[in-house]
């Protein structure tokens, strides 16, 4: 369950465009979370896209370090936070995580902020499903 398989990663260009053009977003510094409900046929409830801007981090080593940290945080937290919540609602989403910080944050602080972001994501999803049912 703590793996991050190819099927969980968002590669479909049409879904990426839909995510960025019509998805909902919010900020929990240093992350910008973008999500959109999806009807994609996948065994996983979430397909994820992680990006770190080249404009702020010129060196590929720094961008890769941040992406590795974000992937690791997501990989370890998804089974206890996100997957049970989405499976209970039988909801599928596409999720984009953009790193918007100006410096490389420590793993522990990123993990705390990511947990906050996941709580807010759950709140947003439950609000949207309540408004759809009305």
Coordinates of N, CA, C and O in Angstrom, one line a residue:
X1 N 0.8 -1.2 0.0 CA 0.0 0.0 0.0 C 0.9 1.3 0.0 O 0.4 2.3 -0.5
X2 N 2.1 1.2 0.5 CA 2.9 2.3 0.6 C 3.8 2.5 -0.7 O 4.9 3.0 -0.6
X3 N 3.3 2.0 -1.8 CA 4.1 2.2 -3.0 C 3.5 3.3 -3.8 O 2.4 3.8 -3.6
X4 N 4.2 3.8 -4.8 CA 3.7 4.8 -5.7 C 3.9 4.3 -7.2 O 4.9 4.5 -7.8
X5 N 2.9 3.6 -7.7 CA 3.0 3.0 -9.0 C 2.7 4.0 -10.1 O 2.2 5.1 -9.9
X6 N 3.1 3.5 -11.3 CA 2.9 4.3 -12.5 C 1.4 4.7 -12.7 O 1.1 5.8 -13.1
X7 N 0.5 3.8 -12.3 CA -0.9 4.1 -12.5 C -1.4 5.2 -11.6 O -2.4 5.8 -11.9
X8 N -0.7 5.5 -10.5 CA -1.1 6.6 -9.6 C -0.6 7.9 -10.1 O -1.0 8.9 -9.6
X9 N 0.3 7.9 -11.0 CA 0.9 9.2 -11.5 C 0.1 9.7 -12.6 O -0.4 9.0 -13.5
X10 N -0.1 11.0 -12.6 CA -0.9 11.7 -13.7 C -0.1 12.0 -14.9 O 0.8 12.8 -14.8
X11 N -0.4 11.3 -16.0 CA 0.4 11.5 -17.2 C -0.5 11.9 -18.4 O 0.0 12.4 -19.4
X12 N -1.8 11.8 -18.3 CA -2.7 12.1 -19.3 C -2.8 13.6 -19.5 O -3.2 14.3 -18.6
X13 N -2.4 14.1 -20.7 CA -2.4 15.5 -21.0 C -3.7 16.1 -20.9 O -3.9 17.3 -20.4
X14 N -4.8 15.4 -21.3 CA -6.1 16.0 -21.3 C -6.6 16.2 -19.8 O -7.2 17.2 -19.5
X15 N -6.2 15.2 -19.0 CA -6.6 15.3 -17.5 C -5.8 16.4 -16.9 O -6.3 17.1 -16.0
X16 N -4.5 16.6 -17.3 CA -3.7 17.7 -16.7 C -4.3 19.0 -17.1 O -4.4 19.9 -16.2
X17 N -4.6 19.2 -18.3 CA -5.3 20.5 -18.8 C -6.6 20.7 -18.0 O -6.8 21.8 -17.6
X18 N -7.4 19.7 -17.9 CA -8.6 19.8 -17.2 C -8.4 20.2 -15.7 O -9.1 21.0 -15.1
X19 N -7.3 19.6 -15.1 CA -7.0 19.9 -13.7 C -6.6 21.4 -13.6 O -7.1 22.1 -12.7
X20 N -5.8 21.9 -14.4 CA -5.3 23.3 -14.3 C -6.3 24.3 -14.8 O -6.3 25.4 -14.3
X21 N -7.2 23.9 -15.7 CA -8.2 24.9 -16.2 C -9.5 25.0 -15.4 O -10.1 26.0 -15.2
X22 N -9.9 23.8 -14.9 CA -11.2 23.8 -14.2 C -11.2 23.2 -12.8 O -12.2 22.9 -12.2
X23 N -10.0 23.0 -12.3 CA -9.8 22.4 -10.9 C -9.9 23.4 -9.8 O -9.8 24.6 -10.0
X24 N -10.2 23.0 -8.6 CA -10.2 23.8 -7.4 C -8.8 23.8 -6.8 O -8.1 22.8 -6.9
X25 N -8.5 25.0 -6.2 CA -7.1 25.0 -5.6 C -7.2 25.8 -4.3 O -8.1 26.6 -4.1
X26 N -6.1 25.6 -3.5 CA -5.9 26.3 -2.3 C -4.5 26.3 -2.0 O -3.7 25.5 -2.5
X27 N -4.0 27.2 -1.1 CA -2.6 27.3 -0.7 C -2.5 26.9 0.8 O -3.2 27.3 1.6
X28 N -1.5 26.1 1.0 CA -1.0 25.8 2.4 C 0.5 25.9 2.2 O 1.2 25.0 1.7
X29 N 1.1 27.1 2.5 CA 2.5 27.3 2.2 C 3.4 26.2 2.8 O 3.2 25.8 3.9
X30 N 4.3 25.7 2.0 CA 4.8 25.9 0.7 C 4.2 25.2 -0.4 O 4.8 24.9 -1.5
X31 N 2.9 24.7 -0.3 CA 2.3 23.9 -1.3 C 1.1 24.7 -1.9 O 0.3 25.4 -1.2
X32 N 0.8 24.5 -3.2 CA -0.4 24.9 -3.8 C -1.1 23.6 -4.3 O -0.5 22.8 -5.1
X33 N -2.2 23.3 -3.7 CA -2.9 22.0 -4.0 C -4.0 22.3 -5.0 O -4.9 23.2 -4.8
X34 N -4.0 21.6 -6.1 CA -5.1 21.7 -7.1 C -5.7 20.3 -7.3 O -5.0 19.3 -7.4
X35 N -7.0 20.3 -7.3 CA -7.7 19.0 -7.4 C -9.0 19.1 -8.2 O -9.5 20.2 -8.4
X36 N -9.4 18.0 -8.8 CA -10.5 18.0 -9.6 C -11.1 16.6 -9.6 O -10.4 15.6 -9.6
X37 N -12.4 16.5 -9.5 CA -13.1 15.2 -9.5 C -12.9 14.5 -10.9 O -12.8 15.2 -11.9
X38 N -12.7 13.2 -10.9 CA -12.4 12.5 -12.1 C -13.2 11.3 -12.3 O -13.6 10.7 -11.3
X39 N -13.5 10.9 -13.5 CA -14.2 9.7 -13.8 C -13.2 8.7 -14.4 O -13.6 7.7 -15.0
X40 N -12.0 8.9 -14.3 CA -10.9 8.1 -14.8 C -11.1 6.6 -14.3 O -11.3 6.4 -13.1
X41 N -10.9 5.7 -15.2 CA -10.9 4.3 -14.8 C -9.6 3.9 -14.3 O -8.6 3.8 -15.0
X42 N -9.5 3.8 -13.0 CA -8.2 3.4 -12.3 C -8.5 2.7 -11.1 O -9.6 2.9 -10.4
X43 N -7.6 1.8 -10.7 CA -7.9 1.1 -9.4 C -7.5 2.0 -8.2 O -7.9 1.7 -7.1
X44 N -6.9 3.1 -8.4 CA -6.5 4.0 -7.3 C -7.4 5.2 -7.3 O -7.8 5.7 -8.3
X45 N -7.8 5.7 -6.1 CA -8.7 6.8 -6.0 C -8.1 8.1 -6.4 O -8.8 9.1 -6.6
X46 N -6.8 8.2 -6.4 CA -6.1 9.5 -6.7 C -5.0 9.2 -7.7 O -4.3 8.3 -7.7
X47 N -5.0 10.2 -8.7 CA -3.8 10.3 -9.6 C -3.1 11.6 -9.3 O -3.8 12.6 -9.2
X48 N -1.8 11.5 -9.1 CA -1.1 12.7 -8.6 C -0.1 13.2 -9.6 O 0.5 12.5 -10.4
X49 N 0.1 14.5 -9.5 CA 1.1 15.3 -10.3 C 1.9 16.2 -9.4 O 1.2 16.9 -8.6
X50 N 3.2 16.1 -9.4 CA 4.0 16.9 -8.5 C 4.9 17.8 -9.4 O 5.5 17.3 -10.3
X51 N 4.9 19.1 -9.0 CA 5.8 20.0 -9.8 C 6.5 21.0 -8.9 O 5.9 21.4 -7.9
X52 N 7.7 21.3 -9.3 CA 8.5 22.3 -8.7 C 9.0 23.2 -9.8 O 9.6 22.8 -10.8
X53 N 8.8 24.5 -9.6 CA 9.1 25.5 -10.7 C 10.6 25.7 -11.0 O 11.4 25.8 -10.1
X54 N 10.9 25.7 -12.3 CA 12.3 25.9 -12.7 C 12.7 27.4 -12.5 O 13.9 27.7 -12.3
X55 N 11.7 28.2 -12.5 CA 12.0 29.7 -12.3 C 12.6 29.9 -10.9 O 13.4 30.8 -10.7
X56 N 12.1 29.2 -9.9 CA 12.6 29.4 -8.5 C 13.8 28.6 -8.2 O 14.6 29.0 -7.3
X57 N 13.8 27.4 -8.7 CA 14.9 26.5 -8.4 C 15.6 26.1 -9.8 O 15.2 25.2 -10.5
X58 N 16.7 26.9 -10.1 CA 17.4 26.7 -11.4 C 18.1 25.4 -11.5 O 18.1 24.8 -12.6
X59 N 18.6 24.9 -10.4 CA 19.4 23.6 -10.5 C 18.5 22.4 -10.4 O 17.6 22.3 -9.5
X60 N 18.6 21.5 -11.3 CA 17.8 20.3 -11.3 C 17.9 19.5 -10.1 O 17.0 18.8 -9.6
X61 N 19.1 19.5 -9.5 CA 19.3 18.8 -8.2 C 18.4 19.2 -7.1 O 17.8 18.4 -6.4
X62 N 18.2 20.5 -7.0 CA 17.3 21.1 -6.0 C 15.8 20.7 -6.3 O 15.0 20.3 -5.4
X63 N 15.4 20.8 -7.6 CA 14.0 20.5 -8.0 C 13.8 19.0 -7.7 O 12.7 18.6 -7.2
X64 N 14.7 18.1 -8.1 CA 14.6 16.7 -7.8 C 14.5 16.3 -6.4 O 13.7 15.5 -5.9
X65 N 15.3 17.0 -5.5 CA 15.3 16.8 -4.1 C 13.9 17.1 -3.5 O 13.3 16.3 -2.8
X66 N 13.3 18.3 -3.9 CA 12.0 18.6 -3.4 C 10.9 17.7 -3.9 O 10.0 17.3 -3.2
X67 N 11.0 17.3 -5.2 CA 10.0 16.3 -5.7 C 10.1 15.0 -5.0 O 9.1 14.3 -4.7
X68 N 11.3 14.5 -4.7 CA 11.5 13.3 -4.0 C 10.9 13.4 -2.6 O 10.3 12.4 -2.1
X69 N 11.1 14.5 -1.9 CA 10.6 14.7 -0.6 C 9.1 14.7 -0.6 O 8.4 14.1 0.2
X70 N 8.5 15.4 -1.6 CA 7.0 15.5 -1.7 C 6.4 14.1 -2.0 O 5.4 13.6 -1.4
X71 N 7.1 13.4 -2.9 CA 6.6 12.0 -3.2 C 6.7 11.1 -2.0 O 5.7 10.3 -1.8
X72 N 7.7 11.2 -1.2 CA 7.9 10.3 -0.1 C 6.8 10.7 1.0 O 6.2 9.8 1.6
X73 N 6.6 12.0 1.2 CA 5.5 12.4 2.2 C 4.2 11.9 1.7 O 3.4 11.3 2.5
X74 N 3.9 12.0 0.4 CA 2.6 11.6 -0.1 C 2.5 10.1 0.0 O 1.5 9.5 0.5
X75 N 3.5 9.4 -0.3 CA 3.5 7.9 -0.3 C 3.3 7.3 1.1 O 2.5 6.4 1.2
X76 N 3.8 8.0 2.1 CA 3.7 7.5 3.4 C 2.3 7.9 4.1 O 1.8 7.2 5.0
X77 N 1.8 9.0 3.6 CA 0.6 9.5 4.2 C -0.7 9.1 3.5 O -1.8 9.2 4.1
X78 N -0.7 8.7 2.3 CA -1.9 8.4 1.5 C -2.8 7.3 2.1 O -4.0 7.4 2.1
X79 N -2.2 6.3 2.6 CA -2.9 5.1 3.1 C -3.7 5.4 4.4 O -4.8 4.9 4.6
X80 N -3.2 6.3 5.2 CA -3.9 6.6 6.4 C -4.8 7.8 6.3 O -5.8 7.9 7.1
X81 N -4.5 8.8 5.4 CA -5.3 10.0 5.4 C -6.3 10.0 4.2 O -7.4 10.3 4.4
X82 N -5.8 9.8 3.0 CA -6.6 10.1 1.8 C -7.4 9.0 1.3 O -8.6 9.1 1.0
X83 N -6.8 7.8 1.1 CA -7.4 6.7 0.5 C -8.7 6.2 1.2 O -9.7 6.0 0.5
X84 N -8.7 6.0 2.5 CA -9.9 5.6 3.2 C -11.0 6.6 3.0 O -12.2 6.2 2.8
X85 N -10.7 7.9 3.1 CA -11.7 8.9 2.9 C -12.4 8.9 1.6 O -13.6 8.9 1.4
X86 N -11.6 8.7 0.5 CA -12.1 8.7 -0.9 C -12.8 7.4 -1.2 O -13.9 7.4 -1.9
X87 N -12.3 6.3 -0.7 CA -13.0 5.0 -0.9 C -14.3 4.9 -0.2 O -15.3 4.3 -0.7
X88 N -14.4 5.6 1.0 CA -15.7 5.6 1.7 C -16.8 6.4 0.9 O -17.9 6.0 0.9
X89 N -16.4 7.4 0.2 CA -17.3 8.2 -0.6 C -17.3 7.7 -2.1 O -18.0 8.3 -2.9
X90 N -16.6 6.7 -2.4 CA -16.4 6.2 -3.8 C -16.1 7.3 -4.8 O -16.8 7.4 -5.8
X91 N -15.2 8.1 -4.4 CA -14.8 9.3 -5.2 C -13.4 9.1 -5.8 O -12.6 8.4 -5.2
X92 N -13.2 9.6 -7.0 CA -11.9 9.6 -7.6 C -11.5 11.0 -8.0 O -12.3 11.8 -8.5
X93 N -10.2 11.4 -7.7 CA -9.8 12.7 -8.0 C -8.4 12.7 -8.7 O -7.7 11.7 -8.6
X94 N -8.1 13.8 -9.4 CA -6.8 14.0 -9.8 C -6.2 15.1 -9.0 O -7.0 16.1 -8.6
X95 N -5.0 15.0 -8.6 CA -4.4 15.9 -7.6 C -3.1 16.5 -8.1 O -2.2 15.7 -8.5
X96 N -2.9 17.8 -8.1 CA -1.7 18.4 -8.4 C -1.1 19.1 -7.2 O -1.8 19.8 -6.5
X97 N 0.2 18.8 -6.9 CA 0.9 19.5 -5.8 C 2.0 20.3 -6.4 O 2.9 19.8 -7.0
X98 N 1.9 21.6 -6.3 CA 2.9 22.5 -6.7 C 3.7 23.1 -5.5 O 3.0 23.5 -4.5
X99 N 5.0 23.0 -5.6 CA 5.8 23.6 -4.5 C 6.0 25.1 -4.8 O 6.6 25.4 -5.9
X100 N 5.6 26.0 -4.0 CA 5.6 27.4 -4.2 C 6.6 28.1 -3.3 O 6.7 29.4 -3.4
X101 N 7.3 27.4 -2.4 CA 8.2 28.0 -1.5 C 9.4 28.6 -2.3 O 9.7 28.2 -3.4
X102 N 10.2 29.5 -1.6 CA 11.3 30.1 -2.2 C 12.6 29.4 -1.8 O 13.7 29.6 -2.5
X103 N 12.6 28.6 -0.8 CA 13.8 27.9 -0.3 C 13.4 26.4 -0.1 O 12.3 26.0 0.0
X104 N 14.5 25.6 0.0 CA 14.3 24.2 0.3 C 13.9 24.0 1.7 O 14.7 24.3 2.6
X105 N 12.7 23.5 2.0 CA 12.2 23.3 3.4 C 12.7 22.0 3.9 O 13.0 21.0 3.2
X106 N 12.8 21.9 5.2 CA 13.1 20.6 5.9 C 12.0 19.6 5.7 O 10.8 20.0 5.6
X107 N 12.4 18.3 5.7 CA 11.4 17.3 5.6 C 10.3 17.3 6.6 O 9.1 17.2 6.3
X108 N 10.6 17.5 7.9 CA 9.7 17.5 9.0 C 8.6 18.6 8.8 O 7.4 18.4 9.0
X109 N 9.1 19.8 8.5 CA 8.2 20.9 8.3 C 7.3 20.7 7.1 O 6.1 21.1 7.1
X110 N 7.8 20.2 6.0 CA 7.0 19.9 4.8 C 6.0 18.8 5.2 O 4.8 18.9 4.7
X111 N 6.3 17.9 6.0 CA 5.4 16.8 6.4 C 4.2 17.4 7.2 O 3.0 17.0 6.9
X112 N 4.5 18.3 8.1 CA 3.4 18.9 8.9 C 2.5 19.7 8.0 O 1.3 19.7 8.1
X113 N 3.1 20.5 7.1 CA 2.2 21.3 6.2 C 1.4 20.5 5.2 O 0.3 20.8 4.9
X114 N 2.0 19.3 4.8 CA 1.3 18.4 3.9 C 0.1 17.8 4.6 O -1.0 17.7 4.0
X115 N 0.3 17.5 5.9 CA -0.9 16.9 6.6 C -2.0 17.9 6.7 O -3.2 17.6 6.6
X116 N -1.6 19.2 7.0 CA -2.6 20.3 7.0 C -3.3 20.4 5.7 O -4.5 20.6 5.6
X117 N -2.5 20.3 4.6 CA -3.1 20.4 3.3 C -4.1 19.3 3.0 O -5.1 19.5 2.4
X118 N -3.7 18.1 3.4 CA -4.6 16.9 3.2 C -5.9 17.1 4.0 O -7.0 16.7 3.5
X119 N -5.9 17.6 5.2 CA -7.1 17.8 6.0 C -8.0 18.9 5.3 O -9.2 18.7 5.2
X120 N -7.4 19.9 4.7 CA -8.1 20.9 4.0 C -8.7 20.3 2.7 O -9.8 20.7 2.3
X121 N -8.0 19.5 2.1 CA -8.4 18.8 0.9 C -9.7 18.0 1.2 O -10.7 18.0 0.4
X122 N -9.6 17.2 2.2 CA -10.8 16.4 2.6 C -12.0 17.2 2.9 O -13.1 16.9 2.5
X123 N -11.8 18.4 3.6 CA -12.8 19.3 3.9 C -13.5 19.9 2.6 O -14.7 19.9 2.4
X124 N -12.6 20.2 1.6 CA -13.1 20.8 0.3 C -13.9 19.7 -0.4 O -14.9 20.0 -1.0
X125 N -13.4 18.5 -0.4 CA -14.1 17.4 -1.2 C -15.4 17.1 -0.5 O -16.4 17.0 -1.2
X126 N -15.5 17.1 0.8 CA -16.8 16.8 1.4 C -17.8 18.0 1.2 O -19.0 17.7 1.0
X127 N -17.3 19.2 1.2 CA -18.2 20.3 0.9 C -18.7 20.2 -0.5 O -19.9 20.5 -0.8
X128 N -17.8 19.8 -1.5 CA -18.3 19.8 -2.9 C -19.3 18.6 -3.1 O -20.2 18.8 -3.8
X129 N -19.1 17.5 -2.4 CA -20.0 16.4 -2.6 C -21.3 16.7 -1.9 O -22.4 16.3 -2.4
X130 N -21.3 17.5 -0.8 CA -22.6 18.0 -0.2 C -23.3 18.9 -1.1 O -24.6 18.8 -1.2
X131 N -22.6 19.8 -1.8 CA -23.3 20.8 -2.7 C -23.8 20.1 -3.9 O -24.8 20.5 -4.5
X132 N -23.1 19.0 -4.4 CA -23.6 18.2 -5.5 C -24.9 17.5 -5.2 O -25.8 17.4 -6.0
X133 N -25.0 17.0 -4.0 CA -26.2 16.2 -3.6 C -27.4 17.0 -3.4 O -28.5 16.5 -3.4
X134 N -27.2 18.3 -3.2 CA -28.4 19.2 -3.0 C -29.0 19.6 -4.2 O -29.3 19.5 -5.1

